[in-house]
Amino acid sequence: MTVLVTGGAGYIGSHMVLELLDAGEKVVVLDNLSTGFRWAVPAEVPFVQGDFGDEDLITETLARYGVTAIAHFAAKIVVPESVADPLGYYLNNTAKARSLIERAIEGGVQHFIFSSTAAVYGDPESNPVTEDESLKPVSPYGRSKLMVEWMLQDAAKAHGLRYAVLRYFNVAGADPKGRAGQSTANATHLIKVAVQAALGHRPGMEVFGTDYPTRDGSCLRDYIQVSDLAAAHMDALRYLRGGGDSITCNCGYARGYSVLEVIDVVKKVSGVDFPVTISGRRAGDPAAIVAGNDRIRAVLGWTPKYDDLDVIVRQALLWEQHLQKQRTAAASNA
Ligand code: UDP
């Protein structure tokens, strides 16, 4: 009963590994370390360095560790990058996922948890969005993930695999015990960028557009704390193991904050009034997207613990300070 976590050295995957370990599960991590870090995986967890598109490596790993479930996090995740490099996104997120699903079925894996995204909805007509909303992704990133949802639906029908598709809204914050956080170099996500500006790790930041049809003109997003998100995966795993049918769930708190509101919270929590420039819109950004979360609460029994933007921002600040100390220590040892 081992769970394979692809992308387990990355931001969300490393929190999932902690969640699994805390629940007493057996885990193996596969990661190519393109954006993740070996140190983000606890020493007691078997680590396989490689690509989830490497068919022989996957077959061998599934057999060697007796894998019965896969939580598939490894992916490229930057919307504007997907606009510039669509074929790279379709290769990595879609074509390689097809091969992983095929290997999983051949290897007798029973349960598959897939990291999907709110980007499959595109720019919804109204919010919060439910899972039954029409799917109209506006970026190659969203499309690259939606195609995997479809493959899973069809493969599950044909081969009896059961899956949980989890559509993430905007993931932020860090492990409350300070064991993991968002460590990606050059991260582009709003809270990470704002926290870096507050700590003086960058001179300031930009707001990409204040001419959207929202309450203050900046984009509205639903920020979900990363350990709450990992817990949703654990709930999904228990549900599938308990015989639950394949399911697709939104992961979010059902309330939105604007970019300007998030920046205000970061300024308040950090106590630093960093420079903010208003710039033009960024390619591929929907105006507003907020999760309807009735299904995940009702069917998976998910109960979030950190639905508080001040808490999320404080965790992000603490983690960024931790990374800074790590860098300083590495530089003085060099
Ligand atoms: N954003 C911004 N400045 C930044 C980073 C992000 O104004 O430095 C905005 C971005 O345009 C979007 C929102 O913050 O409206 C959330 O963006 P992020 O990249 O965090 O997540 P996404 O919603 O694209 O997955």
Short mmCIF file of C-alpha atoms and ligand atoms in Angstrom, two decimals:
data_model
loop_
_atom_site.label_atom_id
_atom_site.label_comp_id
_atom_site.label_asym_id
_atom_site.label_seq_id
_atom_site.Cartn_x
_atom_site.Cartn_y
_atom_site.Cartn_z
CA MET A 1 0.00 0.00 0.00
CA THR A 2 2.64 2.55 -1.02
CA VAL A 3 1.68 5.95 -2.44
CA LEU A 4 3.85 7.28 -5.27
CA VAL A 5 4.07 11.08 -5.15
CA THR A 6 5.32 12.53 -8.43
CA GLY A 7 6.67 16.04 -7.90
CA GLY A 8 7.15 15.24 -4.22
CA ALA A 9 10.19 17.54 -4.03
CA GLY A 10 8.09 20.52 -5.17
CA TYR A 11 5.88 22.93 -3.30
CA ILE A 12 2.54 21.14 -3.01
CA GLY A 13 3.97 17.63 -3.40
CA SER A 14 6.33 18.09 -0.44
CA HIS A 15 3.37 19.06 1.76
CA MET A 16 1.54 15.95 0.55
CA VAL A 17 4.52 13.80 1.57
CA LEU A 18 4.33 15.29 5.09
CA GLU A 19 0.58 14.70 5.20
CA LEU A 20 1.07 11.04 4.19
CA LEU A 21 3.89 10.50 6.70
CA ASP A 22 1.81 12.12 9.46
CA ALA A 23 -0.96 9.62 8.60
CA GLY A 24 1.48 6.67 8.83
CA GLU A 25 1.42 5.91 5.09
CA LYS A 26 4.25 4.39 3.04
CA VAL A 27 5.51 6.85 0.42
CA VAL A 28 7.93 6.96 -2.50
CA VAL A 29 8.78 10.23 -4.25
CA LEU A 30 9.63 10.62 -7.92
CA ASP A 31 10.93 14.01 -9.01
CA ASN A 32 13.30 15.21 -11.73
CA LEU A 33 14.39 18.16 -9.56
CA SER A 34 13.74 20.62 -12.41
CA THR A 35 12.04 22.95 -9.93
CA GLY A 36 11.95 20.87 -6.74
CA PHE A 37 14.68 20.29 -4.16
CA ARG A 38 16.14 17.04 -2.84
CA TRP A 39 16.25 18.57 0.66
CA ALA A 40 12.49 19.10 0.55
CA VAL A 41 11.97 15.32 0.78
CA PRO A 42 12.42 13.88 4.29
CA ALA A 43 15.44 11.56 4.54
CA GLU A 44 13.35 8.52 5.49
CA VAL A 45 11.31 8.67 2.26
CA PRO A 46 12.65 6.66 -0.72
CA PHE A 47 13.54 9.11 -3.49
CA VAL A 48 13.73 8.31 -7.21
CA GLN A 49 15.24 11.03 -9.35
CA GLY A 50 13.68 10.93 -12.79
CA ASP A 51 10.91 11.92 -15.12
CA PHE A 52 7.33 10.69 -14.83
CA GLY A 53 7.38 10.26 -18.62
CA ASP A 54 10.18 7.67 -18.34
CA GLU A 55 8.12 4.52 -18.89
CA ASP A 56 10.70 1.96 -17.76
CA LEU A 57 11.51 3.93 -14.62
CA ILE A 58 7.82 4.18 -13.72
CA THR A 59 7.18 0.47 -14.31
CA GLU A 60 10.17 -0.45 -12.18
CA THR A 61 9.27 2.00 -9.39
CA LEU A 62 5.66 0.80 -9.18
CA ALA A 63 6.76 -2.84 -8.89
CA ARG A 64 9.68 -2.22 -6.56
CA TYR A 65 7.71 -0.26 -3.96
CA GLY A 66 4.35 -2.03 -4.32
CA VAL A 67 2.57 1.18 -5.35
CA THR A 68 -1.24 1.03 -5.09
CA ALA A 69 -1.99 4.75 -5.45
CA ILE A 70 -0.41 7.66 -7.33
CA ALA A 71 -0.69 11.32 -6.39
CA HIS A 72 0.49 13.10 -9.51
CA PHE A 73 1.78 16.62 -8.81
CA ALA A 74 4.71 16.94 -11.22
CA ALA A 75 3.85 19.55 -13.85
CA LYS A 76 4.70 22.86 -15.38
CA ILE A 77 2.43 25.44 -13.77
CA VAL A 78 3.11 28.98 -14.97
CA VAL A 79 0.27 30.38 -17.10
CA PRO A 80 2.25 33.03 -19.06
CA GLU A 81 5.03 30.50 -19.70
CA SER A 82 2.42 28.14 -21.18
CA VAL A 83 1.30 30.91 -23.54
CA ALA A 84 4.92 31.29 -24.75
CA ASP A 85 5.66 27.52 -24.86
CA PRO A 86 2.40 25.63 -25.45
CA LEU A 87 4.02 22.54 -26.97
CA GLY A 88 6.35 22.20 -23.99
CA TYR A 89 3.28 22.26 -21.74
CA TYR A 90 1.38 19.71 -23.85
CA LEU A 91 4.40 17.41 -23.84
CA ASN A 92 5.06 17.63 -20.13
CA ASN A 93 1.61 18.00 -18.62
CA THR A 94 -0.44 16.03 -21.15
CA ALA A 95 1.60 13.53 -23.20
CA LYS A 96 3.74 12.37 -20.30
CA ALA A 97 0.68 12.11 -18.06
CA ARG A 98 -0.87 9.78 -20.65
CA SER A 99 2.14 7.53 -20.39
CA LEU A 100 2.04 7.65 -16.57
CA ILE A 101 -1.65 6.66 -16.54
CA GLU A 102 -0.93 3.79 -18.94
CA ARG A 103 1.94 2.53 -16.77
CA ALA A 104 -0.27 2.87 -13.70
CA ILE A 105 -2.99 0.71 -15.24
CA GLU A 106 -0.48 -1.90 -16.42
CA GLY A 107 1.14 -1.89 -12.98
CA GLY A 108 -2.16 -2.57 -11.19
CA VAL A 109 -2.40 0.84 -9.49
CA GLN A 110 -5.94 1.24 -8.16
CA HIS A 111 -6.20 4.91 -7.27
CA PHE A 112 -4.97 8.03 -9.04
CA ILE A 113 -5.13 11.55 -7.59
CA PHE A 114 -4.55 14.24 -10.16
CA SER A 115 -3.53 17.86 -9.58
CA SER A 116 -5.82 19.80 -11.85
CA THR A 117 -6.53 23.49 -11.80
CA ALA A 118 -9.18 26.20 -11.68
CA ALA A 119 -7.70 27.24 -15.04
CA VAL A 120 -9.92 24.57 -16.67
CA TYR A 121 -12.87 26.98 -16.15
CA GLY A 122 -11.21 29.89 -17.96
CA ASP A 123 -13.03 33.14 -17.21
CA PRO A 124 -16.28 31.96 -15.58
CA GLU A 125 -19.50 33.95 -16.07
CA SER A 126 -20.32 33.87 -12.36
CA ASN A 127 -18.61 32.94 -9.09
CA PRO A 128 -18.25 30.78 -7.07
CA VAL A 129 -17.87 28.14 -9.82
CA THR A 130 -19.15 24.62 -9.28
CA GLU A 131 -17.54 21.55 -10.82
CA ASP A 132 -20.37 21.35 -13.37
CA GLU A 133 -19.59 24.78 -14.83
CA SER A 134 -18.66 24.69 -18.53
CA LEU A 135 -14.97 24.09 -19.08
CA LYS A 136 -13.41 26.77 -21.27
CA PRO A 137 -9.72 27.11 -20.41
CA VAL A 138 -8.14 30.25 -21.84
CA SER A 139 -4.49 29.19 -21.52
CA PRO A 140 -2.43 26.26 -22.83
CA TYR A 141 -1.76 25.46 -19.14
CA GLY A 142 -5.50 25.01 -18.45
CA ARG A 143 -5.96 22.98 -21.62
CA SER A 144 -2.95 20.78 -20.88
CA LYS A 145 -4.59 19.82 -17.55
CA LEU A 146 -8.13 19.45 -18.87
CA MET A 147 -6.99 16.88 -21.43
CA VAL A 148 -5.61 14.77 -18.59
CA GLU A 149 -8.98 14.98 -16.80
CA TRP A 150 -10.59 13.59 -19.97
CA MET A 151 -7.99 10.82 -20.31
CA LEU A 152 -8.61 9.79 -16.73
CA GLN A 153 -12.38 9.70 -17.25
CA ASP A 154 -12.05 7.47 -20.30
CA ALA A 155 -9.30 5.25 -18.91
CA ALA A 156 -11.24 4.78 -15.66
CA LYS A 157 -14.30 3.60 -17.60
CA ALA A 158 -12.27 1.23 -19.74
CA HIS A 159 -9.88 -0.16 -17.14
CA GLY A 160 -11.46 0.19 -13.70
CA LEU A 161 -8.91 2.62 -12.29
CA ARG A 162 -10.57 5.06 -9.86
CA TYR A 163 -9.44 8.66 -9.67
CA ALA A 164 -9.89 11.94 -7.84
CA VAL A 165 -9.35 15.07 -9.91
CA LEU A 166 -8.65 18.01 -7.60
CA ARG A 167 -8.96 21.43 -9.19
CA TYR A 168 -6.72 23.76 -7.24
CA PHE A 169 -7.46 27.42 -6.91
CA ASN A 170 -4.55 29.66 -5.76
CA VAL A 171 -2.26 27.77 -3.43
CA ALA A 172 -0.28 29.72 -0.83
CA GLY A 173 1.23 29.61 2.67
CA ALA A 174 3.50 26.99 4.20
CA ASP A 175 3.53 24.04 6.59
CA PRO A 176 2.37 25.39 10.00
CA LYS A 177 5.23 23.48 11.66
CA GLY A 178 7.77 25.19 9.35
CA ARG A 179 8.88 21.93 7.68
CA ALA A 180 8.08 22.94 4.06
CA GLY A 181 7.07 25.90 1.93
CA GLN A 182 7.25 27.50 -1.52
CA SER A 183 10.95 27.37 -2.38
CA THR A 184 10.92 27.66 -6.17
CA ALA A 185 13.52 30.11 -7.42
CA ASN A 186 11.99 32.93 -9.48
CA ALA A 187 8.46 32.07 -8.37
CA THR A 188 5.88 34.33 -9.98
CA HIS A 189 2.90 33.75 -7.68
CA LEU A 190 1.34 36.77 -6.04
CA ILE A 191 1.76 36.05 -2.33
CA LYS A 192 5.33 34.81 -2.78
CA VAL A 193 6.27 37.91 -4.79
CA ALA A 194 4.60 40.29 -2.29
CA VAL A 195 6.31 38.60 0.65
CA GLN A 196 9.69 38.88 -1.10
CA ALA A 197 9.01 42.59 -1.65
CA ALA A 198 8.10 43.01 2.05
CA LEU A 199 11.36 41.34 3.10
CA GLY A 200 13.43 43.47 0.70
CA HIS A 201 14.41 40.46 -1.41
CA ARG A 202 13.12 42.40 -4.41
CA PRO A 203 12.81 46.16 -4.75
CA GLY A 204 9.02 46.16 -5.13
CA MET A 205 6.31 44.53 -7.17
CA GLU A 206 3.80 45.08 -9.97
CA VAL A 207 0.04 44.72 -10.07
CA PHE A 208 -0.95 43.27 -13.44
CA GLY A 209 -4.05 45.24 -14.32
CA THR A 210 -6.53 47.36 -12.39
CA ASP A 211 -9.08 47.66 -15.20
CA TYR A 212 -10.89 44.34 -14.63
CA PRO A 213 -14.63 44.25 -13.89
CA THR A 214 -14.06 43.53 -10.17
CA ARG A 215 -14.71 45.53 -6.99
CA ASP A 216 -11.37 47.38 -7.14
CA GLY A 217 -10.34 46.62 -10.73
CA SER A 218 -7.66 44.05 -9.83
CA CYS A 219 -8.11 40.28 -10.31
CA LEU A 220 -9.99 38.22 -7.74
CA ARG A 221 -8.66 34.82 -6.60
CA ASP A 222 -9.42 32.18 -3.97
CA TYR A 223 -6.22 31.55 -1.96
CA ILE A 224 -6.10 28.09 -0.34
CA GLN A 225 -3.51 27.19 2.28
CA VAL A 226 -1.17 24.43 1.11
CA SER A 227 -1.60 22.04 4.08
CA ASP A 228 -5.38 22.31 3.74
CA LEU A 229 -4.87 21.35 0.11
CA ALA A 230 -2.66 18.38 1.02
CA ALA A 231 -5.33 17.28 3.52
CA ALA A 232 -7.87 17.31 0.68
CA HIS A 233 -5.69 14.73 -1.13
CA MET A 234 -5.58 12.57 1.97
CA ASP A 235 -9.38 12.79 2.21
CA ALA A 236 -9.60 11.81 -1.46
CA LEU A 237 -7.33 8.83 -0.93
CA ARG A 238 -9.41 7.58 2.01
CA TYR A 239 -12.58 8.09 -0.02
CA LEU A 240 -11.26 6.07 -2.98
CA ARG A 241 -9.95 3.33 -0.74
CA GLY A 242 -13.34 3.19 0.93
CA GLY A 243 -14.88 2.33 -2.46
CA GLY A 244 -15.91 5.84 -3.55
CA ASP A 245 -16.56 6.47 -7.25
CA SER A 246 -14.18 8.58 -9.29
CA ILE A 247 -14.73 12.23 -8.45
CA THR A 248 -13.79 15.77 -9.47
CA CYS A 249 -13.64 18.45 -6.76
CA ASN A 250 -12.75 22.11 -6.51
CA CYS A 251 -10.22 22.97 -3.81
CA GLY A 252 -10.74 26.46 -2.43
CA TYR A 253 -12.45 28.37 0.36
CA ALA A 254 -15.35 29.85 -1.66
CA ARG A 255 -14.24 33.45 -1.11
CA GLY A 256 -12.10 35.75 -3.20
CA TYR A 257 -9.51 38.42 -2.48
CA SER A 258 -8.37 40.99 -5.01
CA VAL A 259 -4.70 41.48 -5.82
CA LEU A 260 -4.79 44.88 -4.07
CA GLU A 261 -6.41 43.35 -0.98
CA VAL A 262 -3.73 40.64 -0.82
CA ILE A 263 -1.00 43.28 -1.05
CA ASP A 264 -2.65 45.23 1.80
CA VAL A 265 -2.67 42.10 3.98
CA VAL A 266 1.01 41.44 3.23
CA LYS A 267 1.84 45.06 4.15
CA LYS A 268 -0.21 44.82 7.34
CA VAL A 269 1.17 41.44 8.49
CA SER A 270 4.80 42.30 7.63
CA GLY A 271 4.59 45.90 8.81
CA VAL A 272 6.42 47.02 5.64
CA ASP A 273 5.05 49.47 3.08
CA PHE A 274 6.96 48.24 -0.02
CA PRO A 275 6.72 49.94 -3.45
CA VAL A 276 3.89 48.75 -5.73
CA THR A 277 3.60 49.72 -9.42
CA ILE A 278 0.39 49.38 -11.43
CA SER A 279 1.13 47.70 -14.79
CA GLY A 280 -0.88 46.36 -17.71
CA ARG A 281 -2.75 43.05 -17.78
CA ARG A 282 -0.81 39.77 -17.90
CA ALA A 283 -1.57 37.26 -20.71
CA GLY A 284 -4.02 34.51 -19.81
CA ASP A 285 -5.37 36.01 -16.54
CA PRO A 286 -9.12 35.59 -15.87
CA ALA A 287 -10.73 38.52 -14.02
CA ALA A 288 -12.20 36.53 -11.14
CA ILE A 289 -12.29 32.91 -10.07
CA VAL A 290 -13.59 31.59 -6.76
CA ALA A 291 -14.22 27.94 -5.83
CA GLY A 292 -17.61 26.51 -5.04
CA ASN A 293 -16.61 23.92 -2.42
CA ASP A 294 -19.84 22.19 -1.43
CA ARG A 295 -18.86 18.93 -3.10
CA ILE A 296 -15.46 18.47 -1.48
CA ARG A 297 -16.93 19.26 1.93
CA ALA A 298 -19.94 16.99 1.51
CA VAL A 299 -18.44 14.00 -0.33
CA LEU A 300 -14.83 13.94 0.90
CA GLY A 301 -15.61 15.42 4.32
CA TRP A 302 -12.89 18.04 3.82
CA THR A 303 -12.71 20.59 6.64
CA PRO A 304 -10.15 23.35 6.15
CA LYS A 305 -8.12 24.57 9.14
CA TYR A 306 -6.31 27.64 7.80
CA ASP A 307 -8.97 29.68 6.01
CA ASP A 308 -7.49 33.02 7.08
CA LEU A 309 -5.43 35.20 4.75
CA ASP A 310 -3.45 36.76 7.64
CA VAL A 311 -2.37 33.25 8.74
CA ILE A 312 -1.47 32.23 5.18
CA VAL A 313 0.62 35.38 4.66
CA ARG A 314 2.36 34.95 8.03
CA GLN A 315 3.32 31.37 7.09
CA ALA A 316 4.64 32.57 3.72
CA LEU A 317 6.69 35.30 5.43
CA LEU A 318 8.20 32.86 7.94
CA TRP A 319 9.11 30.42 5.17
CA GLU A 320 10.73 33.14 3.06
CA GLN A 321 12.82 34.17 6.09
CA HIS A 322 13.79 30.53 6.60
CA LEU A 323 14.95 30.31 2.95
CA GLN A 324 16.98 33.48 3.39
CA LYS A 325 18.74 32.02 6.45
CA GLN A 326 19.41 28.82 4.50
CA ARG A 327 20.99 30.85 1.66
CA THR A 328 23.10 32.89 4.08
CA ALA A 329 24.33 29.72 5.82
CA ALA A 330 25.15 28.09 2.45
CA ALA A 331 27.08 31.21 1.35
CA SER A 332 29.12 31.36 4.57
CA ASN A 333 29.97 27.63 4.28
CA ALA A 334 31.10 28.00 0.66
N1 UDP B 1 -0.17 39.12 -9.88
C1 UDP B 1 0.28 40.44 -9.82
N2 UDP B 1 1.62 40.65 -9.59
C2 UDP B 1 2.51 39.64 -9.43
C3 UDP B 1 2.05 38.30 -9.48
C4 UDP B 1 0.69 38.09 -9.71
O1 UDP B 1 -0.50 41.38 -9.99
O2 UDP B 1 3.71 39.91 -9.25
C5 UDP B 1 -1.61 38.87 -10.11
C6 UDP B 1 -1.90 38.06 -11.37
O3 UDP B 1 -1.97 38.89 -12.51
C7 UDP B 1 -3.24 37.41 -10.99
C8 UDP B 1 -3.13 37.21 -9.49
O4 UDP B 1 -2.09 38.08 -9.05
O5 UDP B 1 -4.28 38.31 -11.24
C9 UDP B 1 -2.75 35.79 -9.11
O6 UDP B 1 -1.64 35.41 -9.91
P1 UDP B 1 -0.73 34.16 -9.58
O7 UDP B 1 0.40 34.16 -10.57
O8 UDP B 1 -0.38 34.17 -8.13
O9 UDP B 1 -1.68 32.92 -9.79
P2 UDP B 1 -2.63 32.46 -11.03
O10 UDP B 1 -4.00 33.00 -10.68
O11 UDP B 1 -2.06 33.02 -12.29
O12 UDP B 1 -2.57 30.98 -10.98
#
